[in-house]
Amino acid sequence: MKNNKLSIFLKGLIAENPVLVLVLGTCPTLAQTSSVINAISMGIAATIVLICSNAVISALRKIIPDTVRIPCYIVIIAGFVTVVQMLMHAYLPDLYEMMGVYLALIVVNCIILGRAEMFARKNTVLDSAIDGAGMGLGFLLALFAMAFIREVFGAGTITIIPGDPIVIPFLSTYNIPILTQAPGGFLVFGILIAIVNKIGPKKGEGKRKEFSCEGCPSAALCGKVSCSDSIEIAANTAEKEEKI
Amino acid sequence: MKKEAIMPVAVLTVICVVVAALMGLVNSFTAPKIDADNADAVKKSLSIVLPDGSFNPEPDELREDAPETIKSIYTDLNGKGWVAVIETTGGYTGKPIGITAAIDTDGKIIKTVVTRNEESIVPDELKPMGSYGDHYAGKDAYETVDLVTGATVQYTEAAIKNALYDAFLYLGFASDRVLDGAHELMPNVKEFIDITPRKTKPTVSRILEAADGSGHVVCAVTKSSHSGAPETETVIAIDNTGTIIGVKNILWSVGHNLAYGPPPPPSEEAVDAFFQSFVGKNVNEINSVEHITDATGTSNNVKAAFEDALRFNESTEMHPIFRVLGITAIVGGLGGLIAYLVISKKRRTAE
C-alpha cells in the first residue's frame, strides 16, 4: 500500500510530468518562467489548489451527479483559486503583483481539471491528495527548470527575492536575451520535452499494442502517452455496459 | 424521475453556496489587511511625491462636486501645494489604478507615483512605484505623456491621464473642457444652462442649452468596448434646425497596438478633418461622412455617437412596443415551460 501511495506521488514527477510529458498547463509554463521566483510562486499556488481541489472532489465523488460534474469541479477549483488569491494579496502582496492575471488563470489550468476528471473522481481522498501533490510538485519542478534556464542564460540573473535579482558574473554580460522572450521560451520548452521523453521511462508502447487508443475517450487528454488510465476507464465502461 | 431532475441542481446549488461561504470567510479576514496595506502604500506615497511635505493625519474634506476618481486630497502645511490620491476608472480591465500626485501652487505636477495596478498587462514602468510617474514632473493639466506602446497599455495610460485631469479640475488648474468648447463654438452665447437629464444615452455625456435660445451644445462620447474608458469626446454645437454648426474634439484616445503592424494610427490632421466634416450635417446626413482611413470601426462609433447627440431631445425611455414584446416573450416562455412540465407529468402518469 505504501508502494502504491509512493508510486502515485512519484508518477507526477517524471513519468507523467504534467508539463513535460502530458503537455498540460502550457500557458502558465511559458508565461511565468521568465524568472525563477515567478515560477516557484506559480508552482506552489497551483500545487495548493491541486491538492485541495483533488481532495474535495474525491470526497464528494459519490455525491456529485455525472450530469453536473464539470460545473461542480469548476466551482470548487475556482473557489480554492480565489481563496489562494485573497491570501496572497493579503500576506504576500509582492508575489501577488508579480503573478498578476496568471494567478486567477489557475482556474482554467488543464492540469487541475484534468486530474480531477482522470483521478480524483475515481479514487480515495488520500490517494487524490497524494496525486495532487505529486502532479503539483512535477509542475513546480518543470517550471523551475524552465525558469532557471531562461533567467540564468537569458538574463544572467537569478531572482529568489521579488525585485532583488542576483547578478551572475560573466552570464550577466554574455547572455542569450531571446531566452527570456516568447520564442526562447518555446525553444527551451521543446528541448526539455525532448530530453524528458528520451531519458524518461518508456510510455507504454507494449500496452498500446494490446489496447488501441482508437475510440478511447481519454486519448486526447493524455496525449496517447500512457494507456494505464485509459485501460481502467475502458474496463469501467465495459463493466457499466454489462450491467445495463 | 423527479429526483434525477432535481438532484443535480440541488447538489450544484449547495456546492456553490458552500464555496461562496468559504470565500466570504476568507475575505472577512483578508479584506481588512488588504485595505490596511493599500492605506499604508498611500501614506508612503505622500512622502515619495512630496518629500519635504507636511500633512494633517487626515485628508481634507472633499467637496460635493469631487469627481469619483478623487479619493482624497492632502494640503501641504508648508504651502507647497497639494497631494491628490486618485483611482482611475476605465483602463483595459476596468480595475482601478491607484495614483498619488503632488501638484504645486502653479498647477504643475511635482511628482506622480503609481501605488496600485491590477491590470492584466503591467509594464515595468507602470508597476507600483515604477518610473512612469517621473515623466509627469513639471507637466500641467493639458500636457500629456505617451510612453508605452500597445493597445492594452494605451487604455491604461488614457485612464491615468483622465484621472490626473480630474485632479487638476478639482484643484482649479483645469477648466471644464465641454463648457470651454461650447463657448468656443458659440462665441456669441454668454451663458449655457446644463440640461443634462438624469438618464442619458451612453454616447451623450452632457447637454447644454444656450441661454439666448440659439441652440444647444452636446458632448458626444465613444467608449472602449473592453473597459468602458472614454476613447473620444467631442463637443458639438447644434442650431435650432438640428444642423451641426461647430465641432470640437477634446479627447482622442483610441488604442492602437503597434505589435499588430501597419497601419499606424491616423494623423492629427486626418482626425481633425474627419470631425470638421460633420459641420453642416443634420441627423439624416451623418452616415454620408467619410470615415478615417484605417479607422473604420472608430469612425462608425463616432458617427453613431453624433447621431445620438443630434437626437438629444428624444426620450431615452424604451419604446412601448418593445415593452410589450418583452413582456410577451417572458410570459410566453414561462407559459411554455409550465405547459411542458404539465404535459410531461401527464405522460409519465399515463405510462
XYZ file of C-alpha atoms in Angstrom:
595
model
C 0.000 0.000 0.000
C 2.831 2.337 0.859
C 4.418 1.497 -2.501
C 1.170 2.322 -4.199
C 0.976 5.680 -2.458
C 4.618 6.366 -3.282
C 4.109 5.406 -6.903
C 1.106 7.697 -7.139
C 3.216 10.543 -5.787
C 6.272 9.846 -7.917
C 4.272 9.361 -11.103
C 3.648 13.076 -11.354
C 7.306 13.999 -11.046
C 8.808 12.435 -14.165
C 6.874 9.519 -15.703
C 3.678 11.519 -16.084
C 5.001 15.001 -15.524
C 2.030 17.212 -16.362
C 4.064 19.784 -18.271
C 6.851 17.871 -19.953
C 5.116 14.545 -20.600
C 1.372 15.195 -20.630
C 1.926 18.726 -22.045
C -0.771 20.310 -19.910
C -0.752 23.806 -18.430
C 1.500 25.239 -21.121
C 0.146 28.769 -20.817
C 1.445 29.498 -17.316
C 4.521 27.434 -18.123
C 5.559 29.839 -20.839
C 4.253 32.998 -19.190
C 5.633 32.549 -15.698
C 9.075 31.134 -16.398
C 10.879 34.358 -17.222
C 12.126 34.450 -13.648
C 12.705 31.792 -11.010
C 10.617 33.411 -8.292
C 7.622 33.679 -10.642
C 7.917 30.011 -11.497
C 8.204 28.930 -7.877
C 5.215 31.077 -6.886
C 3.069 29.727 -9.693
C 4.123 26.154 -8.928
C 3.318 26.434 -5.231
C -0.032 28.148 -5.857
C -1.040 25.508 -8.412
C 0.069 22.706 -6.086
C -2.044 24.016 -3.208
C -5.079 24.306 -5.469
C -4.428 20.839 -6.918
C -4.179 19.151 -3.523
C -7.244 20.894 -2.095
C -9.440 20.502 -5.167
C -8.458 16.867 -5.679
C -9.240 16.057 -2.040
C -12.607 17.816 -2.027
C -13.674 16.437 -5.391
C -12.687 12.944 -4.285
C -14.635 13.381 -1.040
C -17.711 14.427 -3.000
C -17.294 11.979 -5.858
C -20.225 9.804 -4.804
C -22.484 12.775 -4.272
C -21.839 14.802 -7.426
C -24.089 13.542 -10.231
C -22.469 12.844 -13.562
C -24.560 15.399 -15.409
C -23.187 18.347 -13.450
C -19.744 17.088 -12.544
C -17.778 19.555 -14.668
C -19.616 22.659 -13.365
C -19.180 21.354 -9.811
C -15.461 20.763 -10.355
C -15.032 24.231 -11.793
C -16.866 25.868 -8.889
C -14.714 24.001 -6.383
C -11.477 24.795 -8.235
C -12.458 28.446 -8.687
C -13.251 28.694 -5.001
C -9.833 27.443 -3.988
C -8.090 29.676 -6.514
C -9.970 32.680 -5.155
C -9.004 31.758 -1.600
C -5.345 31.447 -2.613
C -5.601 34.761 -4.438
C -7.044 36.549 -1.429
C -4.468 35.058 0.924
C -1.594 36.029 -1.375
C -2.974 39.525 -1.826
C -3.142 39.972 1.929
C 0.045 38.267 3.091
C 2.326 38.097 0.040
C 1.479 41.280 -1.891
C 4.772 41.389 -3.807
C 4.280 37.894 -5.188
C 0.618 38.650 -5.850
C 1.544 41.637 -8.004
C 4.191 39.661 -9.830
C 1.831 36.868 -10.753
C -0.825 39.255 -11.975
C -3.600 37.739 -14.058
C -1.939 34.279 -14.186
C -2.945 33.576 -10.610
C -6.623 33.747 -11.493
C -5.966 31.723 -14.637
C -5.076 28.707 -12.496
C -8.830 28.042 -12.585
C -8.613 27.064 -16.244
C -5.311 25.229 -15.926
C -5.789 21.901 -17.706
C -3.760 20.042 -15.096
C -6.230 20.761 -12.326
C -9.425 19.951 -14.163
C -7.699 17.076 -15.922
C -6.566 15.391 -12.701
C -9.975 15.953 -11.129
C -11.601 14.200 -14.054
C -8.974 11.492 -14.529
C -8.057 10.619 -10.961
C -9.890 12.364 -8.144
C -13.351 11.226 -9.145
C -12.292 7.584 -9.148
C -10.005 7.325 -6.136
C -9.966 7.902 -2.397
C -9.369 11.241 -0.753
C -5.871 10.352 0.418
C -4.804 8.967 -2.952
C -6.238 12.005 -4.716
C -4.440 14.382 -2.396
C -1.179 12.490 -2.948
C -1.741 12.576 -6.687
C -2.378 16.320 -6.459
C 0.830 16.763 -4.504
C 2.830 14.695 -6.984
C 1.421 16.439 -10.020
C 1.828 19.828 -8.389
C 5.417 19.094 -7.487
C 6.045 17.871 -11.021
C 4.557 21.106 -12.342
C 6.731 23.111 -9.960
C 9.880 21.237 -10.962
C 9.172 21.690 -14.658
C 8.529 25.386 -14.203
C 11.629 25.767 -12.067
C 13.787 24.005 -14.656
C 12.487 26.215 -17.443
C 12.766 29.387 -15.402
C 16.278 28.560 -14.253
C 17.480 28.064 -17.819
C 15.650 31.089 -19.187
C 16.664 33.511 -16.480
C 20.232 32.380 -15.892
C 21.209 32.050 -19.540
C 18.787 34.623 -20.886
C 19.275 37.457 -18.424
C 22.320 36.437 -16.420
C 20.451 36.833 -13.156
C 18.542 34.679 -10.741
C 15.659 36.091 -8.742
C 14.771 34.457 -5.456
C 13.510 37.552 -3.647
C 10.982 39.639 -5.608
C 12.557 42.756 -7.051
C 16.072 41.753 -5.986
C 17.733 39.703 -8.729
C 21.146 38.223 -8.035
C 23.502 39.106 -10.852
C 25.639 36.221 -12.099
C 29.135 37.242 -13.195
C 30.027 36.570 -16.821
C 26.499 35.439 -17.703
C 25.124 38.901 -16.966
C 27.352 40.212 -19.756
C 27.326 37.271 -22.154
C 23.759 36.031 -22.190
C 21.151 34.967 -24.742
C 18.354 37.537 -24.413
C 15.942 35.651 -26.676
C 15.592 33.011 -23.986
C 13.679 35.460 -21.826
C 11.242 36.188 -24.644
C 8.444 34.091 -26.074
C 10.419 32.369 -28.880
C 13.125 31.406 -26.432
C 10.531 30.093 -24.036
C 9.107 27.797 -26.685
C 12.612 26.669 -27.585
C 13.518 25.771 -24.020
C 10.138 24.096 -23.542
C 10.578 21.956 -26.626
C 14.104 20.938 -25.728
C 13.088 19.949 -22.200
C 10.195 17.853 -23.545
C 12.570 16.111 -25.916
C 15.095 15.398 -23.153
C 12.468 14.033 -20.759
C 10.917 11.895 -23.464
C 14.307 10.494 -24.339
C 15.596 9.697 -20.875
C 12.266 9.072 -19.157
C 10.567 5.702 -18.776
C 9.025 4.154 -21.881
C 5.489 5.315 -22.491
C 3.566 2.036 -22.557
C 4.259 1.037 -26.121
C 3.572 -2.581 -25.216
C 0.251 -1.662 -23.675
C -0.616 0.336 -26.757
C -0.146 -2.763 -28.885
C -2.655 -4.631 -26.739
C -5.057 -1.731 -26.364
C -5.583 0.669 -29.213
C -6.124 4.315 -28.486
C -8.807 4.413 -31.154
C -12.158 5.116 -29.613
C -10.550 5.740 -26.211
C -12.304 8.658 -24.529
C -9.093 9.787 -22.868
C -6.795 9.684 -25.868
C -6.970 13.408 -26.480
C -6.414 14.294 -22.831
C -3.473 12.013 -22.068
C -1.814 12.696 -25.395
C -1.643 8.975 -26.102
C 1.482 8.604 -23.997
C 0.059 6.398 -21.267
C -2.669 3.868 -21.618
C -2.837 2.755 -17.989
C -5.664 5.140 -17.088
C -7.292 4.534 -20.419
C -7.385 0.807 -19.784
C -9.050 1.428 -16.431
C -11.671 3.710 -17.958
C -12.374 1.234 -20.737
C -12.731 -1.540 -18.176
C -15.090 0.569 -16.077
C -17.104 1.492 -19.175
C -17.325 -2.161 -20.197
C -18.492 -3.103 -16.705
C -21.200 -0.445 -16.784
C -22.400 -1.580 -20.193
C -22.631 -5.165 -18.982
C -24.724 -4.086 -16.003
C -27.109 -2.156 -18.256
C -37.573 10.915 -12.438
C -38.162 13.919 -10.192
C -35.149 13.025 -8.057
C -32.991 12.673 -11.148
C -34.057 16.092 -12.342
C -33.718 17.896 -9.020
C -30.605 16.208 -7.586
C -28.037 17.753 -9.958
C -29.455 21.238 -9.451
C -29.575 20.795 -5.690
C -26.016 19.462 -5.461
C -24.636 22.242 -7.662
C -26.519 24.855 -5.654
C -25.246 23.513 -2.341
C -21.667 23.393 -3.632
C -21.954 26.998 -4.884
C -23.319 28.149 -1.526
C -20.612 26.367 0.457
C -17.832 27.689 -1.796
C -19.265 31.208 -1.564
C -19.389 30.910 2.222
C -15.763 29.780 2.295
C -14.705 32.718 0.133
C -16.710 35.047 2.340
C -14.991 33.698 5.416
C -11.514 34.166 3.941
C -12.447 37.611 2.678
C -13.569 38.630 6.156
C -10.026 38.481 7.475
C -8.041 39.287 4.331
C -10.006 42.358 3.218
C -9.061 44.479 6.259
C -5.417 43.503 5.794
C -5.536 44.422 2.096
C -7.224 47.744 2.860
C -4.644 48.471 5.535
C -1.803 47.667 3.099
C -3.350 49.960 0.480
C -3.681 52.726 3.051
C -0.033 52.230 4.051
C 1.027 52.395 0.422
C -0.867 55.662 0.037
C 0.672 57.124 3.197
C 4.123 56.080 1.998
C 3.471 57.622 -1.402
C 2.791 61.029 0.174
C 6.401 61.286 1.263
C 7.591 59.996 -2.121
C 5.771 62.589 -4.231
C 6.426 65.462 -1.817
C 9.424 64.530 0.339
C 9.516 67.814 2.270
C 5.771 67.929 2.663
C 3.915 68.151 5.924
C 0.344 66.932 6.107
C -2.518 66.558 8.524
C -3.084 62.960 9.582
C -6.492 63.025 7.927
C -7.123 64.202 4.355
C -9.129 67.324 3.541
C -12.884 67.071 3.305
C -13.878 66.676 -0.337
C -16.413 68.981 -1.970
C -19.683 67.506 -3.207
C -18.688 68.027 -6.829
C -15.479 65.996 -6.465
C -15.073 63.553 -9.359
C -15.290 59.881 -8.419
C -11.629 59.437 -9.318
C -10.520 61.707 -6.445
C -10.254 59.660 -3.260
C -8.535 62.213 -1.035
C -6.675 65.495 -1.135
C -3.925 66.410 1.306
C -2.915 70.057 1.590
C 0.756 70.614 2.299
C 1.031 72.618 5.517
C 4.240 74.215 4.191
C 2.292 75.773 1.332
C 3.992 73.899 -1.495
C 0.779 72.572 -2.962
C -1.436 69.539 -2.683
C -1.211 65.812 -2.952
C -4.091 64.093 -4.690
C -4.805 60.426 -4.140
C -6.736 59.226 -7.150
C -8.043 55.965 -8.580
C -8.632 55.605 -12.277
C -11.848 54.444 -13.805
C -11.748 52.631 -17.102
C -8.402 51.341 -18.270
C -8.198 47.981 -20.004
C -9.865 45.696 -17.486
C -11.603 48.437 -15.539
C -9.790 47.636 -12.292
C -8.780 50.824 -10.512
C -5.191 52.002 -10.681
C -4.083 53.943 -7.633
C -2.039 57.084 -8.265
C -0.680 59.713 -5.946
C 0.190 63.062 -7.498
C 1.767 66.130 -5.938
C 0.660 69.368 -7.617
C 2.295 72.693 -6.850
C 0.633 76.066 -6.439
C 1.269 76.896 -10.131
C -0.754 73.900 -11.251
C 2.188 71.761 -12.319
C 2.915 68.236 -11.233
C 5.823 67.868 -8.844
C 5.870 64.085 -8.907
C 3.482 61.211 -9.562
C 3.674 57.633 -8.480
C 1.522 54.571 -9.189
C 0.608 52.891 -5.914
C -1.544 50.069 -7.194
C -2.026 48.467 -10.603
C -4.045 45.299 -11.101
C -4.357 45.489 -14.863
C -3.700 42.277 -16.784
C -0.657 43.673 -18.543
C 1.623 45.824 -16.425
C 4.867 47.065 -17.989
C 7.676 47.724 -15.542
C 7.158 51.478 -15.788
C 3.548 51.183 -14.696
C 4.183 48.860 -11.779
C 3.663 50.321 -8.297
C 6.474 52.765 -7.534
C 7.633 52.358 -11.140
C 9.200 55.109 -13.187
C 6.123 56.121 -15.210
C 5.225 58.885 -12.787
C 8.628 60.535 -13.203
C 7.698 61.568 -16.726
C 4.846 63.737 -15.498
C 7.068 66.030 -13.441
C 6.622 69.641 -14.500
C 3.576 68.959 -16.671
C 0.299 70.795 -16.328
C -3.242 69.602 -16.979
C -3.011 69.946 -20.743
C 0.284 68.216 -21.375
C 0.061 64.515 -21.985
C 2.605 61.779 -21.709
C 2.701 58.924 -24.210
C 5.329 56.454 -23.278
C 4.254 52.921 -23.633
C 3.078 51.230 -26.814
C 0.429 48.596 -27.095
C -3.337 48.976 -27.164
C -3.859 47.415 -23.770
C -1.478 49.789 -22.066
C -2.778 52.777 -24.020
C -6.140 52.219 -22.369
C -4.334 52.252 -19.040
C -2.452 55.416 -19.973
C -5.697 57.098 -21.046
C -7.299 56.198 -17.737
C -4.338 57.665 -15.829
C -4.419 60.877 -17.870
C -8.152 61.321 -17.327
C -7.776 60.748 -13.604
C -4.932 63.270 -13.366
C -7.012 65.773 -15.323
C -9.796 65.337 -12.761
C -7.290 66.223 -10.026
C -6.333 69.419 -11.874
C -10.004 70.215 -12.434
C -10.819 69.750 -8.764
C -7.934 71.962 -7.642
C -8.896 74.634 -10.141
C -5.968 74.237 -12.517
C -8.047 72.960 -15.418
C -11.282 74.128 -16.869
C -14.434 72.383 -17.867
C -13.474 71.339 -21.396
C -17.045 70.904 -22.517
C -18.026 74.395 -21.381
C -14.848 75.838 -22.895
C -15.667 74.089 -26.152
C -19.229 75.397 -26.047
C -18.032 78.993 -25.674
C -15.549 78.500 -28.481
C -18.121 77.080 -30.905
C -20.869 79.579 -29.983
C -18.907 82.724 -29.040
C -21.990 84.955 -29.085
C -23.641 82.978 -26.330
C -22.781 84.379 -22.915
C -24.302 81.667 -20.793
C -25.122 77.995 -21.098
C -27.569 76.073 -18.961
C -26.822 72.452 -18.164
C -29.952 70.476 -19.063
C -28.383 67.022 -18.946
C -31.147 64.662 -17.811
C -30.524 62.145 -15.069
C -30.607 59.329 -17.583
C -28.943 59.844 -20.943
C -27.838 57.602 -23.732
C -24.375 56.189 -23.053
C -22.956 58.158 -26.002
C -24.168 61.525 -24.682
C -22.475 62.834 -21.537
C -23.601 66.489 -21.329
C -26.299 68.649 -22.884
C -26.052 72.429 -22.602
C -28.701 74.862 -23.771
C -27.724 78.332 -24.933
C -29.388 80.785 -22.579
C -30.357 83.015 -25.536
C -32.197 80.122 -27.181
C -29.927 79.993 -30.245
C -29.147 76.311 -29.968
C -27.589 73.560 -27.935
C -24.186 72.063 -27.250
C -23.934 68.322 -26.772
C -20.909 66.312 -25.689
C -20.764 63.006 -27.567
C -18.531 60.214 -26.268
C -17.440 56.829 -27.504
C -16.065 54.269 -25.131
C -13.754 51.308 -25.285
C -15.582 48.016 -25.670
C -13.021 46.442 -23.272
C -13.295 48.618 -20.219
C -15.741 51.432 -20.829
C -12.973 54.058 -20.744
C -13.703 57.095 -22.959
C -11.997 56.872 -26.337
C -13.297 60.023 -27.962
C -15.091 63.058 -26.579
C -16.472 65.700 -28.901
C -18.316 68.939 -28.246
C -20.994 69.536 -30.888
C -22.829 72.806 -31.375
C -26.305 72.356 -32.882
C -28.617 75.105 -34.059
C -32.384 75.105 -33.686
C -32.865 73.363 -37.066
C -30.872 70.357 -35.870
C -27.847 71.160 -38.024
C -24.310 70.917 -36.697
C -22.698 74.354 -36.703
C -19.451 73.517 -34.953
C -17.415 70.564 -33.753
C -14.515 70.440 -31.320
C -12.824 67.145 -30.451
C -11.469 67.278 -26.896
C -10.350 63.686 -26.456
C -8.907 61.207 -28.917
C -7.578 58.220 -27.043
C -8.062 55.333 -29.397
C -5.804 52.365 -28.660
C -3.615 51.017 -31.393
C -1.386 48.020 -30.885
C 1.738 48.619 -32.893
C 2.632 44.945 -32.386
C -0.024 44.134 -34.975
C 1.944 46.055 -37.579
C 0.619 48.588 -40.098
C -1.405 50.632 -40.428
C -0.225 53.247 -37.973
C -2.780 55.322 -36.112
C -4.350 58.184 -38.088
C -2.586 61.534 -38.072
C -3.892 64.514 -36.137
C -4.747 66.206 -39.429
C -6.834 63.236 -40.555
C -8.677 63.158 -37.229
C -9.345 66.917 -37.364
C -10.560 66.720 -40.953
C -12.893 63.864 -40.030
C -14.532 65.799 -37.215
C -14.820 69.020 -39.212
C -16.594 67.144 -41.999
C -19.607 66.810 -39.702
C -20.187 70.576 -39.776
C -23.301 71.450 -41.750
C -24.789 67.980 -41.459
C -28.056 67.008 -39.862
C -29.089 63.669 -38.382
C -30.013 62.187 -41.781
C -26.664 63.086 -43.313
C -24.355 61.714 -40.645
C -23.735 58.446 -42.446
C -22.541 60.294 -45.539
C -19.419 61.454 -43.697
C -16.288 59.680 -44.933
C -14.641 57.546 -42.298
C -10.987 57.926 -41.355
C -8.748 55.684 -43.416
C -7.836 52.534 -41.477
C -10.037 53.562 -38.561
C -13.411 52.436 -39.821
C -14.566 50.996 -36.512
C -13.768 54.129 -34.554
C -15.297 56.313 -37.276
C -18.535 54.338 -37.199
C -18.672 54.586 -33.403
C -18.219 58.346 -33.631
C -20.953 58.612 -36.261
C -23.323 56.640 -34.055
C -22.476 58.936 -31.134
C -23.094 62.014 -33.302
C -26.447 60.630 -34.364
C -27.426 60.131 -30.735
C -26.203 63.635 -29.945
C -28.399 65.110 -32.680
C -31.333 63.166 -31.249
C -30.559 64.511 -27.755
C -34.096 65.652 -27.174
C -35.598 62.252 -27.858
C -36.634 60.235 -24.863
C -34.323 57.516 -23.614
C -37.239 55.539 -22.291
C -37.956 52.261 -24.020
C -40.494 52.477 -26.818
C -43.817 50.996 -25.702
C -43.751 48.392 -28.486
C -40.517 46.926 -27.105
C -42.012 46.819 -23.647
C -44.969 44.837 -24.993
C -42.723 42.478 -26.929
C -40.510 41.920 -23.914
C -43.400 41.123 -21.607
C -44.919 38.820 -24.236
C -41.637 36.924 -24.591
C -41.286 36.457 -20.831
C -44.887 35.386 -20.316
C -44.764 33.115 -23.347
C -41.562 31.499 -22.153
C -42.907 30.866 -18.667
C -46.178 29.580 -20.054
C -44.372 27.231 -22.371
C -42.239 25.874 -19.522
C -45.289 25.263 -17.330
C -47.139 23.616 -20.201
C -44.154 21.345 -20.887
C -43.925 20.288 -17.232
C -47.648 19.586 -17.015
C -47.766 17.608 -20.256
C -44.668 15.574 -19.410
C -46.098 14.767 -15.974
C -49.336 13.589 -17.553
C -47.390 11.403 -19.950
C -45.408 9.847 -17.128
C -48.606 9.196 -15.181
C -50.150 7.591 -18.257
C -47.068 5.345 -18.633
